[in-house]
PDB file of C-alpha atoms and ligand atoms in Angstrom:
ATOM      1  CA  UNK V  93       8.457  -6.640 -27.586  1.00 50.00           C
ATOM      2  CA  UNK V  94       9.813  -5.923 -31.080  1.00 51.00           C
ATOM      3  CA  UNK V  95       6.781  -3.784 -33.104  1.00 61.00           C
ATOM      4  CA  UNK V  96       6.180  -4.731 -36.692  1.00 59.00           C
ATOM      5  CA  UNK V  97       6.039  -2.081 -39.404  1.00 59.00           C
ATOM      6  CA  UNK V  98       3.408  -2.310 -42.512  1.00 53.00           C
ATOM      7  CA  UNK V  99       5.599   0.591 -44.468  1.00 56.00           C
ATOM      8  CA  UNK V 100       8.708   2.854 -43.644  1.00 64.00           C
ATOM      9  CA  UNK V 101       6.665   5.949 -43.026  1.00 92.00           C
ATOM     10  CA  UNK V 102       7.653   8.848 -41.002  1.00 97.00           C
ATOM     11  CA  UNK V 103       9.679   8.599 -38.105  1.00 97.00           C
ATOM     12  CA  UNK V 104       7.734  10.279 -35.374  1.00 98.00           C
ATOM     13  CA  UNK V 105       9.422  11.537 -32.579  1.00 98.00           C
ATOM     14  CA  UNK V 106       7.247  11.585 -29.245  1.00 98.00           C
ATOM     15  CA  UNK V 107       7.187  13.619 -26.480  1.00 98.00           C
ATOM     16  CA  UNK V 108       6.126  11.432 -22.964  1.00 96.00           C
ATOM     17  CA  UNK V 109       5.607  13.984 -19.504  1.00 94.00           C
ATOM     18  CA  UNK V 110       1.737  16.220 -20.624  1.00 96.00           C
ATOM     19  CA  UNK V 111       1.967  14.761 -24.031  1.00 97.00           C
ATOM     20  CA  UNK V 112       1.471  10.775 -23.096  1.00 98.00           C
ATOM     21  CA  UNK V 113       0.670  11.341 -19.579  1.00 96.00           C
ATOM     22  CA  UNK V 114      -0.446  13.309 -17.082  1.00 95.00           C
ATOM     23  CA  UNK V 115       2.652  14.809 -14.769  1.00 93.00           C
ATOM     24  CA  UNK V 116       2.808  18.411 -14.212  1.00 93.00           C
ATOM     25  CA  UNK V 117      -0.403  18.470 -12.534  1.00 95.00           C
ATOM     26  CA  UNK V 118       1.136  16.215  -9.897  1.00 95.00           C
ATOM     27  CA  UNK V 119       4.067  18.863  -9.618  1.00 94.00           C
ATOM     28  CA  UNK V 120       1.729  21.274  -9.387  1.00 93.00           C
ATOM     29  CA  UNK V 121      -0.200  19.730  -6.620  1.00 95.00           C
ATOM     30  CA  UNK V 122       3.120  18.729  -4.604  1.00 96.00           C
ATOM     31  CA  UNK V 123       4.633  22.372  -4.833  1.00 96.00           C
ATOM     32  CA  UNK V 124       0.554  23.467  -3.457  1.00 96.00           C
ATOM     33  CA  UNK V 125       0.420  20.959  -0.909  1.00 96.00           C
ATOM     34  CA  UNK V 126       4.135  22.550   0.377  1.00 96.00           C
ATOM     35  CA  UNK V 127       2.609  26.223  -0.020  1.00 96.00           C
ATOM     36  CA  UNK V 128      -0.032  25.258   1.996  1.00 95.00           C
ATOM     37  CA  UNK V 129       2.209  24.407   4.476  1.00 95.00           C
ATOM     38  CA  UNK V 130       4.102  27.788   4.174  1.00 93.00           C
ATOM     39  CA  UNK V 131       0.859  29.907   4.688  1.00 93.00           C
ATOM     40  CA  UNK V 132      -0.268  27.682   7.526  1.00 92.00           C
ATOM     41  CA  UNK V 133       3.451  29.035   9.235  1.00 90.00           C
ATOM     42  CA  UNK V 134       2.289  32.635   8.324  1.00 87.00           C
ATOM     43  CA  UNK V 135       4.518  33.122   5.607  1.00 88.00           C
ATOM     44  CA  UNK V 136       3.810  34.404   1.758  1.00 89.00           C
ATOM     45  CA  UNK V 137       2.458  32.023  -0.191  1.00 90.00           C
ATOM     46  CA  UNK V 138       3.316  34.128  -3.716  1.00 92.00           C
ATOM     47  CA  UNK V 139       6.424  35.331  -2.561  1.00 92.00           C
ATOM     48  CA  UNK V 140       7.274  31.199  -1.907  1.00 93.00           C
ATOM     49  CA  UNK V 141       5.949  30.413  -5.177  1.00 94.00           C
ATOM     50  CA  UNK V 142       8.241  33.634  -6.922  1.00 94.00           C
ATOM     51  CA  UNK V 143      11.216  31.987  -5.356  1.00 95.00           C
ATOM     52  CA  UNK V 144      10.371  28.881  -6.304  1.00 95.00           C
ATOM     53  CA  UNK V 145       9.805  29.064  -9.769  1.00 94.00           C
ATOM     54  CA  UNK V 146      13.249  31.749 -10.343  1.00 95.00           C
ATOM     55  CA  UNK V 147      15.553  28.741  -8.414  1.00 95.00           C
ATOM     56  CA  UNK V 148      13.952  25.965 -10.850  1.00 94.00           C
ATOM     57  CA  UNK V 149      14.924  28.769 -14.039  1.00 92.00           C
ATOM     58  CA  UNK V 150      18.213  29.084 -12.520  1.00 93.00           C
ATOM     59  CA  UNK V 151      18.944  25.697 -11.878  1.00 93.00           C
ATOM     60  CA  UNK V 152      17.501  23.460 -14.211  1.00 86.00           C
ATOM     61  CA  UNK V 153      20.431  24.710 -16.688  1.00 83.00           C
ATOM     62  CA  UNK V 154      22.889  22.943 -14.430  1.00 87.00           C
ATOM     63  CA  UNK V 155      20.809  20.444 -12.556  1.00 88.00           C
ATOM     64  CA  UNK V 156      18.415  18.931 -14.890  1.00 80.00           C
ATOM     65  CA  UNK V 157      14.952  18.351 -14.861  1.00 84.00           C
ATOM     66  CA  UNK V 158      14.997  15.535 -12.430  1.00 86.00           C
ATOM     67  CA  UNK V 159      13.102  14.805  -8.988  1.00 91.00           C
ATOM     68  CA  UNK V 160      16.196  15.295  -6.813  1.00 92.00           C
ATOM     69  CA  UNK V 161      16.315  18.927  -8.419  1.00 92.00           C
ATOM     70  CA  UNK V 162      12.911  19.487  -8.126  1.00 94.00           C
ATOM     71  CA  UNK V 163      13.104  18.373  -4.126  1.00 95.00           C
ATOM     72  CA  UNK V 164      16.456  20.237  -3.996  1.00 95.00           C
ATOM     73  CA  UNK V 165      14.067  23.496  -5.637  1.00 95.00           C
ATOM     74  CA  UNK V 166      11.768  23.510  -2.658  1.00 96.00           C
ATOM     75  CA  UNK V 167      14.304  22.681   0.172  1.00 96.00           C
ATOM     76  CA  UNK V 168      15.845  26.082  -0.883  1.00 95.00           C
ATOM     77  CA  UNK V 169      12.691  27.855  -1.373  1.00 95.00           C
ATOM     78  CA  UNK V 170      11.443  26.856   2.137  1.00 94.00           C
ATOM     79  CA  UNK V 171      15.274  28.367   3.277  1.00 92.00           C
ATOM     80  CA  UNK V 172      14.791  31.043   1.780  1.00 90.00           C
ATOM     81  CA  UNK V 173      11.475  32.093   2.953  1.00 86.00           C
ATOM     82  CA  UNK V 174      10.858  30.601   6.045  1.00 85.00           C
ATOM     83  CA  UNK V 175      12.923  31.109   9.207  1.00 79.00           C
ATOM     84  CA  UNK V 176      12.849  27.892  12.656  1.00 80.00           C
ATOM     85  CA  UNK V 177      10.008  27.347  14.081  1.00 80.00           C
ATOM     86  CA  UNK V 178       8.484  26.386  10.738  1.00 86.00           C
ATOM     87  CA  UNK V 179      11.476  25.445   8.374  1.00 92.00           C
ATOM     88  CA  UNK V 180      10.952  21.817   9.744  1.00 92.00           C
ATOM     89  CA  UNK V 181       7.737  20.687   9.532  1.00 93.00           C
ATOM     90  CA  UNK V 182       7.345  22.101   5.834  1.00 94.00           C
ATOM     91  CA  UNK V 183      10.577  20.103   5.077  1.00 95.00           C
ATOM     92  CA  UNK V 184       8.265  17.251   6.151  1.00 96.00           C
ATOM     93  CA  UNK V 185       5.832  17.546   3.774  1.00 96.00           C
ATOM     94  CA  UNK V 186       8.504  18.772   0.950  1.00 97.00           C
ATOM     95  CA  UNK V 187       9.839  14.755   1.627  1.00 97.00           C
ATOM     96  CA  UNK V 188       6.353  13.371   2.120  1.00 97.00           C
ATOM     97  CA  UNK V 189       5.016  14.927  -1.270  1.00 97.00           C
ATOM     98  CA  UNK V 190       8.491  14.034  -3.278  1.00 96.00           C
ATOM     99  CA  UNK V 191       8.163  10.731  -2.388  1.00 95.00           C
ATOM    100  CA  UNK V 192       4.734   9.882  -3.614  1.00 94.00           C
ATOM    101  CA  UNK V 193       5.828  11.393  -7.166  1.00 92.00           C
ATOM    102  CA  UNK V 194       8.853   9.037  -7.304  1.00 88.00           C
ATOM    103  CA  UNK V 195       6.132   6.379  -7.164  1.00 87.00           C
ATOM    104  CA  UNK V 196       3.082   7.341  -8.384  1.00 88.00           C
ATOM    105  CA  UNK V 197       1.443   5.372 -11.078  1.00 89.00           C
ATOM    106  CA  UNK V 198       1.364   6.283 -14.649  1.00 93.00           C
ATOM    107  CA  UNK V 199      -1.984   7.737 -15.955  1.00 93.00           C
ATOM    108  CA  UNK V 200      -2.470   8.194 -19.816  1.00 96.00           C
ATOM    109  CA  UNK V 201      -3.949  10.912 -21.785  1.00 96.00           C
ATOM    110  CA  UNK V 202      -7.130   9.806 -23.032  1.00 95.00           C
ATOM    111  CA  UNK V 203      -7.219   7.461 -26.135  1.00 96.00           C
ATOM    112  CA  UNK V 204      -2.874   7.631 -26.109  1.00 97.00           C
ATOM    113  CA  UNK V 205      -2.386   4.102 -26.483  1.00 96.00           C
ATOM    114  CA  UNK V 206      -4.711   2.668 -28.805  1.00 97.00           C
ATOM    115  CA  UNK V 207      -3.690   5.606 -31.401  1.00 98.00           C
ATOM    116  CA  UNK V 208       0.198   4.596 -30.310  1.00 97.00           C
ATOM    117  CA  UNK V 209      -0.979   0.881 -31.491  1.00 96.00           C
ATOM    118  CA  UNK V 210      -1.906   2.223 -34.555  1.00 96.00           C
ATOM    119  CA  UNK V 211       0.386   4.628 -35.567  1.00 97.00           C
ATOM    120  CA  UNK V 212       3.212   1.658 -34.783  1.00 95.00           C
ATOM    121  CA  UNK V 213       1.633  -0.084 -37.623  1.00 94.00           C
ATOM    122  CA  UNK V 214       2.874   2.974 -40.300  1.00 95.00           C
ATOM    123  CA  UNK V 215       5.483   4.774 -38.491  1.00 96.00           C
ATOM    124  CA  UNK V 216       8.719   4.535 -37.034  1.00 96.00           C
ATOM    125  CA  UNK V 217       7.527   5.794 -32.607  1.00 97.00           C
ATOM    126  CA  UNK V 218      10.765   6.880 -30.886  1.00 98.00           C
ATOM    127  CA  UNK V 219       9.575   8.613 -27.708  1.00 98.00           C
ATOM    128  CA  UNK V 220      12.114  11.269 -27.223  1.00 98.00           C
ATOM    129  CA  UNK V 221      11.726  12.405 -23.581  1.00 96.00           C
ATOM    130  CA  UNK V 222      13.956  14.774 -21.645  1.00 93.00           C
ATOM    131  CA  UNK V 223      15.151  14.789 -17.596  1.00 88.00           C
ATOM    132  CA  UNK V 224      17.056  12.629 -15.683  1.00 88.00           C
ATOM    133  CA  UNK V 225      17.533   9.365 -17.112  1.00 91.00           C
ATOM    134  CA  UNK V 226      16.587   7.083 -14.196  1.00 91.00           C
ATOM    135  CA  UNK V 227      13.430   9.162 -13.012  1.00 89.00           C
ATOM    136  CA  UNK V 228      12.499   9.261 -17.095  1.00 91.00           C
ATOM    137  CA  UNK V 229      13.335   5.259 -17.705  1.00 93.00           C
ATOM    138  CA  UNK V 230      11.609   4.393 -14.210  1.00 92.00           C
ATOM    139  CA  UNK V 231       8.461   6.369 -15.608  1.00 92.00           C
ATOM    140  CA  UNK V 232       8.342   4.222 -19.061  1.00 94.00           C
ATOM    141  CA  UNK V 233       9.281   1.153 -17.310  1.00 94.00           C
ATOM    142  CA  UNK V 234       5.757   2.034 -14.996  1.00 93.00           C
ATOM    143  CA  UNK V 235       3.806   2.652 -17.652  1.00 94.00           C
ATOM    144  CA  UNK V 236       4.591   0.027 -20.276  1.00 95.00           C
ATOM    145  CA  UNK V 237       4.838   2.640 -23.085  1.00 96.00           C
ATOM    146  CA  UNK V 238       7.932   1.112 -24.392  1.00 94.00           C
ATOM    147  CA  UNK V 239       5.824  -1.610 -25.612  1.00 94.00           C
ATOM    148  CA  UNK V 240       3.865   0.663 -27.815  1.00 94.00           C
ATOM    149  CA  UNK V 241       7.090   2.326 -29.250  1.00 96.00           C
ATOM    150  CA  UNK V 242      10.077   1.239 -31.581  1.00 95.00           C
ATOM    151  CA  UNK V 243      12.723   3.309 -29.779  1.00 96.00           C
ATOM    152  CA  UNK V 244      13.226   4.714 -26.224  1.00 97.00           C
ATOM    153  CA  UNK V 245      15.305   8.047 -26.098  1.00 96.00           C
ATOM    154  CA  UNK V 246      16.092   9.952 -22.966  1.00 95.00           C
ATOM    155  CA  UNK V 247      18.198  13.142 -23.471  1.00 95.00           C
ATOM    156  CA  UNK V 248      19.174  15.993 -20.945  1.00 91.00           C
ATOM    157  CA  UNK V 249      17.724  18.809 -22.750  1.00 92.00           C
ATOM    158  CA  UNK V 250      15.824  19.228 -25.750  1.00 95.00           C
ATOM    159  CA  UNK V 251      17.225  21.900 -27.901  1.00 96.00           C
ATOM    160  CA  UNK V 252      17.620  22.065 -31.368  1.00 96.00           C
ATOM    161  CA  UNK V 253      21.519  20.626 -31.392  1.00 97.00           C
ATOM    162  CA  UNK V 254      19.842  17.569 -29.687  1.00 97.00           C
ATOM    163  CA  UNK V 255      17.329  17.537 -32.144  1.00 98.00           C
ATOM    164  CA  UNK V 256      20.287  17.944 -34.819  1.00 98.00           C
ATOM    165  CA  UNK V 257      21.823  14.754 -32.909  1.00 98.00           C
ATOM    166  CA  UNK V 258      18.718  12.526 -32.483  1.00 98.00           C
ATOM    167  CA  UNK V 259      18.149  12.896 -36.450  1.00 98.00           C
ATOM    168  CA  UNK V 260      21.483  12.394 -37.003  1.00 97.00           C
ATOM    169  CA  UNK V 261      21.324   9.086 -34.860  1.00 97.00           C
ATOM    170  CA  UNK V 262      18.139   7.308 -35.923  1.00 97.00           C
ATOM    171  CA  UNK V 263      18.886   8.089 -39.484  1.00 96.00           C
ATOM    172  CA  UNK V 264      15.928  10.353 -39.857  1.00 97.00           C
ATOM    173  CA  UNK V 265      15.987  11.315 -43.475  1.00 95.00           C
ATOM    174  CA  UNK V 266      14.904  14.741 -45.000  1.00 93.00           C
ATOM    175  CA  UNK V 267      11.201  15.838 -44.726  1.00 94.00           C
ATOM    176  CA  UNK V 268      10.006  12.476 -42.871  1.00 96.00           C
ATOM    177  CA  UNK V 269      10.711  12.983 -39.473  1.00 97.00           C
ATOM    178  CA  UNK V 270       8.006  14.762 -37.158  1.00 98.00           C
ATOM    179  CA  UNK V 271       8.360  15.640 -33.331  1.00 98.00           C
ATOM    180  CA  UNK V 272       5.247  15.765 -31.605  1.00 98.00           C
ATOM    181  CA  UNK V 273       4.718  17.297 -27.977  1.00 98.00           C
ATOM    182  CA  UNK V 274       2.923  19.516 -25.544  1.00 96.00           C
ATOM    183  CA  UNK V 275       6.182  22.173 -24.706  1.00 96.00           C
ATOM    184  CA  UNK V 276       6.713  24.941 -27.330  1.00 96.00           C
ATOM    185  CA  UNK V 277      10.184  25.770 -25.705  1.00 95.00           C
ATOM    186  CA  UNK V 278      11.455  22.112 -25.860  1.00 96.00           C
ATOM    187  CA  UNK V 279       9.179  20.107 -28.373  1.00 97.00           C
ATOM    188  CA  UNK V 280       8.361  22.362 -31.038  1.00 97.00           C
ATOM    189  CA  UNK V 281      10.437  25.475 -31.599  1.00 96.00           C
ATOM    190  CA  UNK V 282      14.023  23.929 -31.035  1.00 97.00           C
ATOM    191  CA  UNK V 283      12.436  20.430 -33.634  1.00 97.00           C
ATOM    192  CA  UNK V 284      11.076  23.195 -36.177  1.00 96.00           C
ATOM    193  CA  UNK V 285      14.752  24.961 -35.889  1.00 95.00           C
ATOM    194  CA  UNK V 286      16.343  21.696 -36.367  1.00 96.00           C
ATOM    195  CA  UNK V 287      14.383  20.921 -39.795  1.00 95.00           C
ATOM    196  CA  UNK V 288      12.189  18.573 -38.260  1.00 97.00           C
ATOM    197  CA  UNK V 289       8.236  18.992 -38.699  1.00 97.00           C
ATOM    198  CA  UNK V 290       6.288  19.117 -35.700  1.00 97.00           C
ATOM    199  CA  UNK V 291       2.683  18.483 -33.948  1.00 98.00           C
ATOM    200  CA  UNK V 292       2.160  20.661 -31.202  1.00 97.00           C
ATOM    201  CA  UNK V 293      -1.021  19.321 -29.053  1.00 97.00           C
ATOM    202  CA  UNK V 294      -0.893  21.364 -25.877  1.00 96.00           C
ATOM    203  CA  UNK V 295      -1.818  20.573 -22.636  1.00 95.00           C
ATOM    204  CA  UNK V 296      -3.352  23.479 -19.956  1.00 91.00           C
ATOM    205  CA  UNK V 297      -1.032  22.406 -17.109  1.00 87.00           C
ATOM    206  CA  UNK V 298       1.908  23.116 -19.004  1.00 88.00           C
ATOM    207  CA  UNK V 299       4.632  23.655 -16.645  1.00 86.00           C
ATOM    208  CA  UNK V 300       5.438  27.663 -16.624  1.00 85.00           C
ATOM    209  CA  UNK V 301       8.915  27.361 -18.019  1.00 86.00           C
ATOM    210  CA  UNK V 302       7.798  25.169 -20.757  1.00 89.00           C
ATOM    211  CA  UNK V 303       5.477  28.100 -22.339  1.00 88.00           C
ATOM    212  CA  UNK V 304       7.299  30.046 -25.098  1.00 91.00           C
ATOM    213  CA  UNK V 305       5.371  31.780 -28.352  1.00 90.00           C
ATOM    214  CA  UNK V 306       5.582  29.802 -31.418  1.00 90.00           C
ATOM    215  CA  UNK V 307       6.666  32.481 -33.707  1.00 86.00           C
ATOM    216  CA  UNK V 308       4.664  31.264 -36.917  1.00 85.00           C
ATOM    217  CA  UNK V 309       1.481  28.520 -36.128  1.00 84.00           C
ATOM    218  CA  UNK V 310       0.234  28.529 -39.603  1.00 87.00           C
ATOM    219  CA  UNK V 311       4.246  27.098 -41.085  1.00 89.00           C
ATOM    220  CA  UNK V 312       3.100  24.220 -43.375  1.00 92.00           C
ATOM    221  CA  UNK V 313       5.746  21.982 -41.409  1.00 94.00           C
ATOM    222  CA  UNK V 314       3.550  22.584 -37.900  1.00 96.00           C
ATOM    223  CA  UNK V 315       0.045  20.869 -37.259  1.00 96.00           C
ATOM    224  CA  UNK V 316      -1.759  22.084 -33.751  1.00 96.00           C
ATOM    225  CA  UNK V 317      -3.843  19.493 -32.595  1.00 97.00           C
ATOM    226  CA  UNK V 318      -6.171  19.181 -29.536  1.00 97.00           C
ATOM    227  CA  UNK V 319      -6.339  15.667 -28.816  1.00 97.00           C
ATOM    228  CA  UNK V 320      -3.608  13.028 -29.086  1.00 98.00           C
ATOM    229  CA  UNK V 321      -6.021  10.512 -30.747  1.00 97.00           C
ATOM    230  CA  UNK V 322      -6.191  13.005 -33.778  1.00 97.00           C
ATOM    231  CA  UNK V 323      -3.247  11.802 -34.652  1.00 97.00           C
ATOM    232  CA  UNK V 324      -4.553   8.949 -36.853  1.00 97.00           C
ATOM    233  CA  UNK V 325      -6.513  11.247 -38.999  1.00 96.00           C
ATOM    234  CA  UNK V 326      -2.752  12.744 -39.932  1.00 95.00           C
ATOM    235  CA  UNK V 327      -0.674  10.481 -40.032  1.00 96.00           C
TER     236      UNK V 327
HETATM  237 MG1  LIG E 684       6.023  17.348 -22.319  1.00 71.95          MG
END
């Protein structure tokens, strides 16, 4: 579907995964279902969740943020921390709980795609998601959000050289392009570095390495917002 424009407007970069949509909660309750699992075989449910959480630092540099990394993640954390008998049955549930998140339906953030409607009318919507391309494209083909958008944009990692780029590539001109998203580490702080404005609307299951300090919330080129829907009252 090709959306119709009433006026130029901004171009408004979107964030999709906890800005859109719910999806680290379902990480979240995948990686407890496999601790679980680990205490039930007498073994250290913190220390699994340490190790966990220092192999996804360590490897989403070189791996990506995609759901054969994450799976990859806990294989090695249940290695690590669990010796036979044991080791087996948690790989079970490791596959069983992967699986469902490759196919689990899409659930919107409250009010997300009427005020996407809307802003469509007045803005230019690229969502501008990062991860593995297939997981990230199989996720928008589920939920249908590309028909509330102009533009679909995956990209590996969001820092402020692919912010740089995505300007560069849409034609974003000076002062009218806006990135709005739930991660200060990839959605706000490398958009702000790159010149862009931003909206940062956060969301409290914000994956751990996501979380960084915003080093000035009251710059006139940042809104905070607590709902998605607000948007329309901005913009
Ligand atoms: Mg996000």
């Amino acid at each position: 579907m090709v959306l119709a424009r009433r006026s130029p407007g901004f171009t408004l970069f979107i964030d999709a995964d906890d800005t859109l949509w719910e999806n680290n909660v379902y990480f979240d309750q995948a990686i407890t279902k496999v601790t679980s699992s680990v205490a039930r075989h007498g073994h250290s449910a913190t220390a699994f969740r340490e190790t966990l959480l220092t192999l996804e630092r360590a490897r989403v540099r070189t791996h990506g943020y995609g759901l054969a990394n994450f799976r990859h993640c806990l294989e090695l954390a249940c290695q690590a921390r669990l010796p036979e008998p044991g080791l087996a049955a948690v790989l079970q549930v490791v596959d069983r709980e992967v699986s469902l998140l490759a196919r689990r339906g899409i659930e919107f953030l409250p009010g997300v795609t009427e005020t996407l409607r809307e802003l469509a009318w007045r803005h230019r919507l690229i969502l501008l998601t990062k991860g593995d391309h297939d997981d990230q494209l199989a996720k928008v083909a589920r939920s249908g959000v590309h028909l509330f958008v102009h533009r679909v944009d995956v990209v590996r990692e969001k820092d402020a050289a692919a912010y740089v780029d995505a300007v560069r590539r849409h034609g974003v001109r000076t002062g009218m392009g806006w990135m709005v998203g739930n991660s200060p580490r990839s959605d706000i702080i490398p958009a702000l570095g790159a010149g862009l404005n931003a909206v940062f609307i956060p969301h409290p299951a914000t994956w751990a390495l996501e979380l960084a300090q915003i080093p000035d919330l009251t710059s006139e080129r940042l809104l905070v917002l607590e709902r998605f829907e607000e948007l329309t009252a901005h913009f």
